[in-house]
Coordinates of C-alpha atoms in Angstrom, one line a residue:
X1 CA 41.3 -22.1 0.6
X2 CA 41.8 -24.9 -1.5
X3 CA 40.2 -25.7 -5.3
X4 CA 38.1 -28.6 -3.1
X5 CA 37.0 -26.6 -0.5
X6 CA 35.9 -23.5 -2.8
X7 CA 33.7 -25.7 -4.5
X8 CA 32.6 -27.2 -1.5
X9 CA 31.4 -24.0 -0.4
X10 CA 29.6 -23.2 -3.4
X11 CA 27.2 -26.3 -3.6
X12 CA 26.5 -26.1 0.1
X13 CA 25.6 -22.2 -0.4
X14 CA 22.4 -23.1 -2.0
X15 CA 21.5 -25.3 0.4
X16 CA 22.2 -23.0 3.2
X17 CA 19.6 -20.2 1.1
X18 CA 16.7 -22.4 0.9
X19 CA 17.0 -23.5 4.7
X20 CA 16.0 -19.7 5.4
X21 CA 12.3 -18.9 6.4
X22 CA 10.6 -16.2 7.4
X23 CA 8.4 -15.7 10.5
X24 CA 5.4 -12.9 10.2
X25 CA 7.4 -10.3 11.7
X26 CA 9.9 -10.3 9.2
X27 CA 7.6 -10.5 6.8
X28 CA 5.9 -7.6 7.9
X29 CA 9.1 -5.4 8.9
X30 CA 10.9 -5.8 5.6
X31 CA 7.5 -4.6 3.8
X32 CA 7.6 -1.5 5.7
X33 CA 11.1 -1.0 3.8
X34 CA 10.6 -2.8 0.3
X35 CA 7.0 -2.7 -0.9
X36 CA 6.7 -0.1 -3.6
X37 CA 3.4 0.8 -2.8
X38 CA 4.4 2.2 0.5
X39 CA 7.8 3.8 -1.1
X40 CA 5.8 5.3 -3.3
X41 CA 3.9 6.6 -0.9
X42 CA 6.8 7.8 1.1
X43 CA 8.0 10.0 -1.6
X44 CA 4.0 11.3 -2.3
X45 CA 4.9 12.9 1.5
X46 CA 8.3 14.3 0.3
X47 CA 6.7 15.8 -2.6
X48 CA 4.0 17.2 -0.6
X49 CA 6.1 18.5 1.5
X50 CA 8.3 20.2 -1.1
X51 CA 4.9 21.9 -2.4
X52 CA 4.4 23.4 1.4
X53 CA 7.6 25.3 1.2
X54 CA 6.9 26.6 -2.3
X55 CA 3.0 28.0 -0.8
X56 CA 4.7 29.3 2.4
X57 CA 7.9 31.4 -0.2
X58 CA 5.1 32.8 -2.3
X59 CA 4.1 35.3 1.4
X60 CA 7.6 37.0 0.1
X61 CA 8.6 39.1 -3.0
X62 CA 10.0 37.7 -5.9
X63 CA 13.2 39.2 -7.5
X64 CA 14.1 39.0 -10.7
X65 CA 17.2 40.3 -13.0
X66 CA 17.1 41.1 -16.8
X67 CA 19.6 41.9 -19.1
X68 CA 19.3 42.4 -23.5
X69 CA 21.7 43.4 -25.4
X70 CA 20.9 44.1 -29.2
X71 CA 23.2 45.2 -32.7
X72 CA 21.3 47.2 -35.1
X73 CA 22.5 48.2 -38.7
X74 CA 20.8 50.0 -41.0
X75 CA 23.2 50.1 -44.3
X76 CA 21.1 52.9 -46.4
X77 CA 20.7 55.1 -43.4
X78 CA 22.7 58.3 -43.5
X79 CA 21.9 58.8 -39.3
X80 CA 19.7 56.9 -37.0
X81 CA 18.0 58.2 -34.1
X82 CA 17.3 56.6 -30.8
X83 CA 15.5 57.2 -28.3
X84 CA 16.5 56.4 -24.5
X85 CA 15.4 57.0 -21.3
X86 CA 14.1 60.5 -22.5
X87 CA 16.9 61.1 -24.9
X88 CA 16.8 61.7 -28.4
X89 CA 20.8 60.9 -29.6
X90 CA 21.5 60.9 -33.7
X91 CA 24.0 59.0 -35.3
X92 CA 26.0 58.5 -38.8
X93 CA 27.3 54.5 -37.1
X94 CA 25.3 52.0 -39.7
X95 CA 25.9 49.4 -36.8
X96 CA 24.8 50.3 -33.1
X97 CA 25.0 48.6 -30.0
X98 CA 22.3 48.7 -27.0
X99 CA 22.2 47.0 -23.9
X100 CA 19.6 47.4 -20.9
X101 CA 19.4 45.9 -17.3
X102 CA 17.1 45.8 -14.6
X103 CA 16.5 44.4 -11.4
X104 CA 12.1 43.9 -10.6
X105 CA 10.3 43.3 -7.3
X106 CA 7.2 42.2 -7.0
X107 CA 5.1 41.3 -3.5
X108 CA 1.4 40.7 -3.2
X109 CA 0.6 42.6 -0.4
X110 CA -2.7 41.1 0.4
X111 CA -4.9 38.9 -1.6
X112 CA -7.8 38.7 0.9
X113 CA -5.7 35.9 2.6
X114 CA -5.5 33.5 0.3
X115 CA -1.9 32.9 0.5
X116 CA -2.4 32.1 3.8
X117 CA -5.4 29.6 3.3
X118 CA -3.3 28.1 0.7
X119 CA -0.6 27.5 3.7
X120 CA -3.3 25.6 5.6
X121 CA -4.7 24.1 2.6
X122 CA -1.5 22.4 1.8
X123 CA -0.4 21.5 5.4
X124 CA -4.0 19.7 5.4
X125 CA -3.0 17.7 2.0
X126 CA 1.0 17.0 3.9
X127 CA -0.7 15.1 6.7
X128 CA -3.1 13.1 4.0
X129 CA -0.2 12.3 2.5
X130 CA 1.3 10.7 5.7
X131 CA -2.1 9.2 6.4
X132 CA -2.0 7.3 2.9
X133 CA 1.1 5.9 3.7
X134 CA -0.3 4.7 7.3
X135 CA -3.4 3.4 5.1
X136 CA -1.2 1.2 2.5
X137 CA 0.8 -0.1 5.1
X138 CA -1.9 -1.1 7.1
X139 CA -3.0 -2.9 3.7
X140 CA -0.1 -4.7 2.8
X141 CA 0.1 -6.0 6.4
X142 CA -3.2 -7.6 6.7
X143 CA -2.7 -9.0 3.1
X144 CA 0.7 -10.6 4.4
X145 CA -1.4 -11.6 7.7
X146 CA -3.8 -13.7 5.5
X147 CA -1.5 -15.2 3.1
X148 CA 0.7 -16.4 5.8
X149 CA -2.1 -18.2 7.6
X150 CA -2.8 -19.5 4.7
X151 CA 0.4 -20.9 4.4
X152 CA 0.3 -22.2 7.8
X153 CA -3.5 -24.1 7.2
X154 CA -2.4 -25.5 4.5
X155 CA 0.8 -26.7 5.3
X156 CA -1.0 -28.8 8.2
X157 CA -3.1 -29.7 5.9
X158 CA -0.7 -31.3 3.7
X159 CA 0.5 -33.2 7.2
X160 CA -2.7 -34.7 7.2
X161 CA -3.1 -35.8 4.1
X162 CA 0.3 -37.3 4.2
X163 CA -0.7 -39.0 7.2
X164 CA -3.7 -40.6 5.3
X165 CA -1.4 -41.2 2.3
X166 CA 0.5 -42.9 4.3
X167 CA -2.3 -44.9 5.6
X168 CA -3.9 -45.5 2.5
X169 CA -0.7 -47.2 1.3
X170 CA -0.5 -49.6 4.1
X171 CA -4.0 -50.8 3.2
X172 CA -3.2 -50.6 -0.5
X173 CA -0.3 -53.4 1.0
X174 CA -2.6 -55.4 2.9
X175 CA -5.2 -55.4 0.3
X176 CA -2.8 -57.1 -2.2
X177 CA -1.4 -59.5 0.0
X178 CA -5.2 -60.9 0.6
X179 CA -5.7 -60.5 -2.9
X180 CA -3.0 -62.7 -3.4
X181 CA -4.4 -65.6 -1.0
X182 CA -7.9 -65.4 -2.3
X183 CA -9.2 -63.1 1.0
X184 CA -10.0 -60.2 -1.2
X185 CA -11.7 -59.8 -4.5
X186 CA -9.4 -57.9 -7.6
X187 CA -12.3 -55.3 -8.0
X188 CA -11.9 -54.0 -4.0
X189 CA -7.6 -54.0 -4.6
X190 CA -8.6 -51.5 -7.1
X191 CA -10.5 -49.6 -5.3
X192 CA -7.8 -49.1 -2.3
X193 CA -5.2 -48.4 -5.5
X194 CA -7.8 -45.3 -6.8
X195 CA -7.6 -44.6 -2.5
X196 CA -4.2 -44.4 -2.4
X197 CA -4.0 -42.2 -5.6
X198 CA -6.3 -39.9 -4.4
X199 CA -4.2 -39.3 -1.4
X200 CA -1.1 -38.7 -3.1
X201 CA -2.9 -36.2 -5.4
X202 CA -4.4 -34.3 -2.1
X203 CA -0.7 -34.2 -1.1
X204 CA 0.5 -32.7 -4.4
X205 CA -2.4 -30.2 -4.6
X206 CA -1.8 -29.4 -1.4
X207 CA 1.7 -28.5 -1.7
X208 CA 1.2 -26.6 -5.2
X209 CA -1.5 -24.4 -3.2
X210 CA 1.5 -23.7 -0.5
X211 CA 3.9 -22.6 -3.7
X212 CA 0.8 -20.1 -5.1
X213 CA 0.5 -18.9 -1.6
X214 CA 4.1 -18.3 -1.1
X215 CA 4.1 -16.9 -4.8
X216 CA 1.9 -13.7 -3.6
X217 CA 3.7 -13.3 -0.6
X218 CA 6.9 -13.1 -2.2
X219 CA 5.4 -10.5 -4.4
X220 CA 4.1 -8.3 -1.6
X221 CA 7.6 -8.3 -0.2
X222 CA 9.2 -7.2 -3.6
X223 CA 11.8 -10.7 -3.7
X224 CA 12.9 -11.8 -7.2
X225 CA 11.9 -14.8 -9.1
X226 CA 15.5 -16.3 -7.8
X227 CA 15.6 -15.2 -4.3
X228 CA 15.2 -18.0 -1.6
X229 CA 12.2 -17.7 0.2
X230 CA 10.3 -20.2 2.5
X231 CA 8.2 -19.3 5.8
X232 CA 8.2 -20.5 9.6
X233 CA 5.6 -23.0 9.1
X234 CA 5.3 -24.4 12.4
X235 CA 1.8 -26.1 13.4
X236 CA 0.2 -23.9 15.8
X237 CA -1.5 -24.9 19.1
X238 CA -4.8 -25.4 18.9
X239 CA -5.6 -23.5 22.2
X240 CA -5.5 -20.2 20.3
X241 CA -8.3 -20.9 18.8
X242 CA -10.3 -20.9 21.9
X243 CA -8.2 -17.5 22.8
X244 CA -10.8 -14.9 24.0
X245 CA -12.6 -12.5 21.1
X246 CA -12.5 -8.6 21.6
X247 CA -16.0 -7.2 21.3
X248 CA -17.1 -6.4 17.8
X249 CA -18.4 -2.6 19.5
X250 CA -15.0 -1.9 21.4
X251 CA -12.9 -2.4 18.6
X252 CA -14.9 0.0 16.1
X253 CA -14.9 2.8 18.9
X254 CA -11.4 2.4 18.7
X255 CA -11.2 2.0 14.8
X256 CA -12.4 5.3 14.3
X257 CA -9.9 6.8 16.2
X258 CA -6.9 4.6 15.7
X259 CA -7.6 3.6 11.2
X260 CA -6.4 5.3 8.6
X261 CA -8.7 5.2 6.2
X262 CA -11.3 7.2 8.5
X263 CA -8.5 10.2 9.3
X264 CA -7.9 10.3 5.3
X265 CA -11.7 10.6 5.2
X266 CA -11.8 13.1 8.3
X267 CA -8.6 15.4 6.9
X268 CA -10.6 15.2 3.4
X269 CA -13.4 16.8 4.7
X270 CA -10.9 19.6 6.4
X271 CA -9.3 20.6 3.2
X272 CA -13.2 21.2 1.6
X273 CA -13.9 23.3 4.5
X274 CA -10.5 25.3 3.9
X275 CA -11.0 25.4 -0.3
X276 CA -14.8 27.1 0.2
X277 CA -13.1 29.5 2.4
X278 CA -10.2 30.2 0.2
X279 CA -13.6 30.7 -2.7
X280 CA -15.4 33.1 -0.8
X281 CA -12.1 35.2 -0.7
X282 CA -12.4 35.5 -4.6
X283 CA -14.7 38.5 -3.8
X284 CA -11.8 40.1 -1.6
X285 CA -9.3 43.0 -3.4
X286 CA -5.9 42.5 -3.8
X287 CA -3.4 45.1 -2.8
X288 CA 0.6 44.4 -4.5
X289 CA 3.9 46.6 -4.6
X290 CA 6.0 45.9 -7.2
X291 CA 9.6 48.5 -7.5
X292 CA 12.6 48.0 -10.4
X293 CA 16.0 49.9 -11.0
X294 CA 17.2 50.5 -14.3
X295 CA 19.9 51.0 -16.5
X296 CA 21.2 50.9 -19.8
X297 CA 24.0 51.9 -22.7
X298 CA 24.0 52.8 -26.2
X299 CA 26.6 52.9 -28.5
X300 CA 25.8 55.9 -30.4
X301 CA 26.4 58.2 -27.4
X302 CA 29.0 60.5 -27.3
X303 CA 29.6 59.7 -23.3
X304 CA 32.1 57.4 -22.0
X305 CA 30.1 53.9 -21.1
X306 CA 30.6 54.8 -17.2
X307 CA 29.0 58.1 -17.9
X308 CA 25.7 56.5 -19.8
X309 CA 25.3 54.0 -17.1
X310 CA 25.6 56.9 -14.2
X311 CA 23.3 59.1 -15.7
X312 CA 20.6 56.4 -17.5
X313 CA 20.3 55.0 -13.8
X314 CA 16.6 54.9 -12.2
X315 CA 14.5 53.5 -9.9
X316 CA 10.7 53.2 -9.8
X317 CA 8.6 52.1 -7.5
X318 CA 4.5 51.3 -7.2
X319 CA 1.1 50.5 -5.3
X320 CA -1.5 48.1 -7.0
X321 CA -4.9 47.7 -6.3
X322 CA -7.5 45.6 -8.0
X323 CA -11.2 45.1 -7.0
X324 CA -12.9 42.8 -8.6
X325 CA -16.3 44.1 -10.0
X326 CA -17.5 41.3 -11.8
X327 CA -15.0 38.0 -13.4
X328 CA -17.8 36.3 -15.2
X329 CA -19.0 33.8 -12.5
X330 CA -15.8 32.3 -11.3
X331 CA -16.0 33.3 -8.2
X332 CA -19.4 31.9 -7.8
X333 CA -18.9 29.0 -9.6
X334 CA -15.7 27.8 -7.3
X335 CA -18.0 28.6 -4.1
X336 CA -20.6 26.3 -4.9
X337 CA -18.2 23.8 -6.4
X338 CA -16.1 24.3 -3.1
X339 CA -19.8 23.6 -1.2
X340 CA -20.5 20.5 -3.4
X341 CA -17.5 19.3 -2.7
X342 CA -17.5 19.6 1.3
X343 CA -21.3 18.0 1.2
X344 CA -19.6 15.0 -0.9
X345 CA -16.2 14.7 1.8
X346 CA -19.0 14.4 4.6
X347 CA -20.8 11.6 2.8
X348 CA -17.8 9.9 2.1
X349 CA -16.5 10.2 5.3
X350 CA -20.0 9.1 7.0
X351 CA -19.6 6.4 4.0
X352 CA -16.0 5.2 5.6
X353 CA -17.5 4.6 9.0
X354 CA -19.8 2.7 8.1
X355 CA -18.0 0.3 5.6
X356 CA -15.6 0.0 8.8
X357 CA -18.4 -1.3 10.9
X358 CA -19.4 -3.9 8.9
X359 CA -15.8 -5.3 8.1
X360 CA -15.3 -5.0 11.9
X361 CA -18.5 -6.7 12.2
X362 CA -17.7 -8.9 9.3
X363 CA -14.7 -10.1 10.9
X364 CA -16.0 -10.6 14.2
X365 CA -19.0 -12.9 12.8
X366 CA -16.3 -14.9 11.2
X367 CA -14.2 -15.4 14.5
X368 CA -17.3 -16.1 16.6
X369 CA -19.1 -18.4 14.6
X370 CA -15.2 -20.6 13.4
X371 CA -14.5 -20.5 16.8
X372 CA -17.5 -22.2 17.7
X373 CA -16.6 -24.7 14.9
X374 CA -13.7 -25.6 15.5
X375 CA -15.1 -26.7 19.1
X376 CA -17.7 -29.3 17.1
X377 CA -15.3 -30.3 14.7
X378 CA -12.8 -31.2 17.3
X379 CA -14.7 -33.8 18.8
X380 CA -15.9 -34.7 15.7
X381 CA -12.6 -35.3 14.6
X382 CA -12.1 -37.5 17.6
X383 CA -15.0 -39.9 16.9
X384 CA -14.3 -40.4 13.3
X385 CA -10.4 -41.1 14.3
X386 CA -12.1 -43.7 16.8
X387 CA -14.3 -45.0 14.0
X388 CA -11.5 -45.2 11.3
X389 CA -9.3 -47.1 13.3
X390 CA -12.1 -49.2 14.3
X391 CA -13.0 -49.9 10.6
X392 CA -9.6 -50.5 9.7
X393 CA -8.9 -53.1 12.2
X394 CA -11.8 -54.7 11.2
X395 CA -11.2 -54.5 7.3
X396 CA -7.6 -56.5 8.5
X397 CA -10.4 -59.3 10.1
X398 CA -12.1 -58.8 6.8
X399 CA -14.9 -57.9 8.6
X400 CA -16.0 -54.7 6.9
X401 CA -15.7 -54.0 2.8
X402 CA -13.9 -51.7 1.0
X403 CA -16.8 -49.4 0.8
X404 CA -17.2 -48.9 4.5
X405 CA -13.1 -48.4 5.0
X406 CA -13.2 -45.2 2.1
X407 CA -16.4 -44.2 3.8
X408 CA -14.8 -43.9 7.2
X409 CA -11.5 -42.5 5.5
X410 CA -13.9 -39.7 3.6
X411 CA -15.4 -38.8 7.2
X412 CA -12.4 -38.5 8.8
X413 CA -10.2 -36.0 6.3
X414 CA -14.0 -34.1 6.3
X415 CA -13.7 -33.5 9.9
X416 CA -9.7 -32.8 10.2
X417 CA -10.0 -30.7 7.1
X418 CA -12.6 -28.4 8.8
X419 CA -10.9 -28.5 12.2
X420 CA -8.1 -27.0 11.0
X421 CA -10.2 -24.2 8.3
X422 CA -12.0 -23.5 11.8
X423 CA -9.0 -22.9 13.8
X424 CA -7.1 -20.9 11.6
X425 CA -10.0 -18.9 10.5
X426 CA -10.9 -18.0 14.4
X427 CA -7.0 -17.4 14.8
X428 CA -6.8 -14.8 11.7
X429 CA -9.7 -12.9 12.3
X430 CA -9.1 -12.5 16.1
X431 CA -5.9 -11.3 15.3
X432 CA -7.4 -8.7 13.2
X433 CA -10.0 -7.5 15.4
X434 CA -6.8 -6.9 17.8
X435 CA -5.4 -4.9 14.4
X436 CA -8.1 -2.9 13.7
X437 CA -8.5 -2.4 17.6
X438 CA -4.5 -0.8 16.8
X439 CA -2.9 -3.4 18.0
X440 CA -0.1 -5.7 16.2
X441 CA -0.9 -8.8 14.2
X442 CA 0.9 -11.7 16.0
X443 CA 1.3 -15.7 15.3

């Protein structure tokens, strides 16, 4: 490659970034993957996970080894005695040496089942954990879903007020050339100039709205403050708008099987159910075994070191049982904070329902009632196209003022301003009546 060509490349590289844009679905698919919300959420599940195969280890004995070794000296001492597994043995050494080792088992036998509630308590918490994930997912999509219809409303939106920008300029033209022949007074050119710098500011607000919008969405996808990033913003028909609407009742029937936030709220009233049981089994006894062999050395002996470990070796084993009598109100206490807690997990969860109903409902009142705008402002954006043309033609003739012509203008970005709020409102909140019905948000 040649010096010419490398640079070449590198100032058309830029270019070639910003041309990217993202439809929905790639919006959506690469949050699955980079939002940190959701990672973090991903690696709640691998630690819960973890913390199931630590409950389910402690149904098995532990096993542990110990070893000490110690140096005594005693410099005023003429002999020192010491005592060892049952042996008195005397010494003249000022410095001794002593080393011990076991190996220990111990194995709860039976706890009144608690180990094993624990097991089902934690498998309980496991599929929460999957279910939060599932729940800030869900989340982060609709939040995507809104900002990109944003995006999309006001991107048309800018069209239109480019369109009148455009407009306004022509008759900014027109007006100065009549001004110039005496048709026009200096007071109505000035007017049509404060018209035509109105428009240009819609167009600029417009477009700084698009950049916020685009802003949070880039934020939600986890891109950096350099990265490229535009969306697909094509106009969309306006036929979807008059798409059908699911019914507000179907969908919540199949909300409550299908949205996370009401399994979260159904598995946390399963895990207070399992934590008063595992209470109640405070009153149980508990049965353990525990066994250990031993061994040990001292210097002071008279045996070879083979010989002391050979004869020191031993081995004990034991049963443990404990009862409890009375253990000053805990095991009360947890029961009826155990039952406190299973009344509060069914409120919440008859709480969750019903917050889901009225966002269902919520979002269907706001598809019905856009989509039934969107039908009056259409053909009110026809007549005031029809009377905006008319008045312009006739402000050419000079037969309407200045006042009329903004008039008209105002009436007309009114109606095409809430044609398009309308449509994309009814398109947005259908789609997520089809979401929370577990279906997949599409544009």
């Amino acid at each position: 490659m040649t010096t010419r060509n490398f640079f070449l490349t590198l100032a058309l590289l830029p270019m070639g970034l910003m041309a990217q844009t993202w439809t929905l679905q790639q919006c959506l698919d690469h949050a699955k993957e980079h939002n940190i919300t959701v990672q973090k959420n991903r690696l709640s599940e691998q630690d819960a996970a973890e913390q199931l195969k630590q409950t389910k280890a402690a149904l098995f004995p532990s096993l542990s080894f110990s070893m000490s070794q110690s140096l005594g000296y005693r410099p005023f001492q003429e002999a020192t005695i010491m005592v060892q597994n049952g042996m008195a043995t005397s010494t003249n050494n000022k410095l001794t040496e002593n080393g011990s080792y076991g190996i220990n088992a111990n194995w709860t036998i039976w706890d009144g089942g608690v180990n094993r509630k624990n097991i089902e308590a934690q498998k309980v918490q496991n599929e929460l954990a999957t279910v939060q994930t599932e729940l800030s997912l869900k989340s982060i999509q609709e939040q995507i879903a809104q900002l990109y219809v944003q995006i999309l409303y006001t991107t048309e939106a800018k069209r239109v007020n480019e369109q009148l920008a455009s407009t306004a300029k022509q008759q900014l033209e027109r007006g100065q050339e009549r001004l110039k022949v005496g048709d026009l007074a200096k007071a109505d050119v000035a007017q049509l100039e404060a018209q035509y710098a109105s428009t240009q500011y819609d167009v600029v607000n417009s477009q700084t709205q698009i950049d916020g919008y685009k802003r949070q969405l880039k934020a939600l996808l986890q891109l950096g403050i350099a990265e490229p990033f535009d969306v697909s913003a094509e106009e969309m028909d306006d036929s979807r708008a008059l798409s059908p609407i699911p019914g507000k009742q179907e969908v919540y029937e199949q909300a409550l099987f299908s949205r996370p936030e009401i399994r979260a709220a159904e598995l946390q009233a399963k895990a207070s159910d399992v934590q008063l049981n595992i209470a109640k089994r405070g009153y149980l006894p508990t049965i353990s075994m525990n066994a250990g062999i031993g061994d040990s050395h001292y210097s002071a002996s008279d045996d070879a070191l083979g010989e002391q470990m050979k004869r020191n070796l031993n081995g004990s084993i034991g049963l443990g049982l404990s009862v409890p009598i009375y253990d000053q109100r805990r095991t009360k206490t947890a029961i009826n904070r155990a039952k406190i807690a299973q009344t509060s997990a069914a409120l919440d969860l008859q709480d969750k329902r019903t917050a889901l109903g009225s966002s269902i409902e919520n979002i269907w009142l706001n598809a019905t009632s856009a989509q039934q705008r969107f039908i009056s402002a259409t053909a009110a954006v026809k007549s005031q196209e029809t009377t905006y043309e008319l008045t312009n033609e006739q402000f050419k003739e000079g037969l309407k003022n200045i006042v009329d012509l903004l008039q008209a203008r105002d009436n007309l970005l009114q109606a095409q301003h809430n044609k398009l709020q309308s449509k994309y409102t009814t398109i947005l909140n259908t789609q997520l009546l089809k979401f929370y019905e577990g279906g997949e948000i599409t544009l």
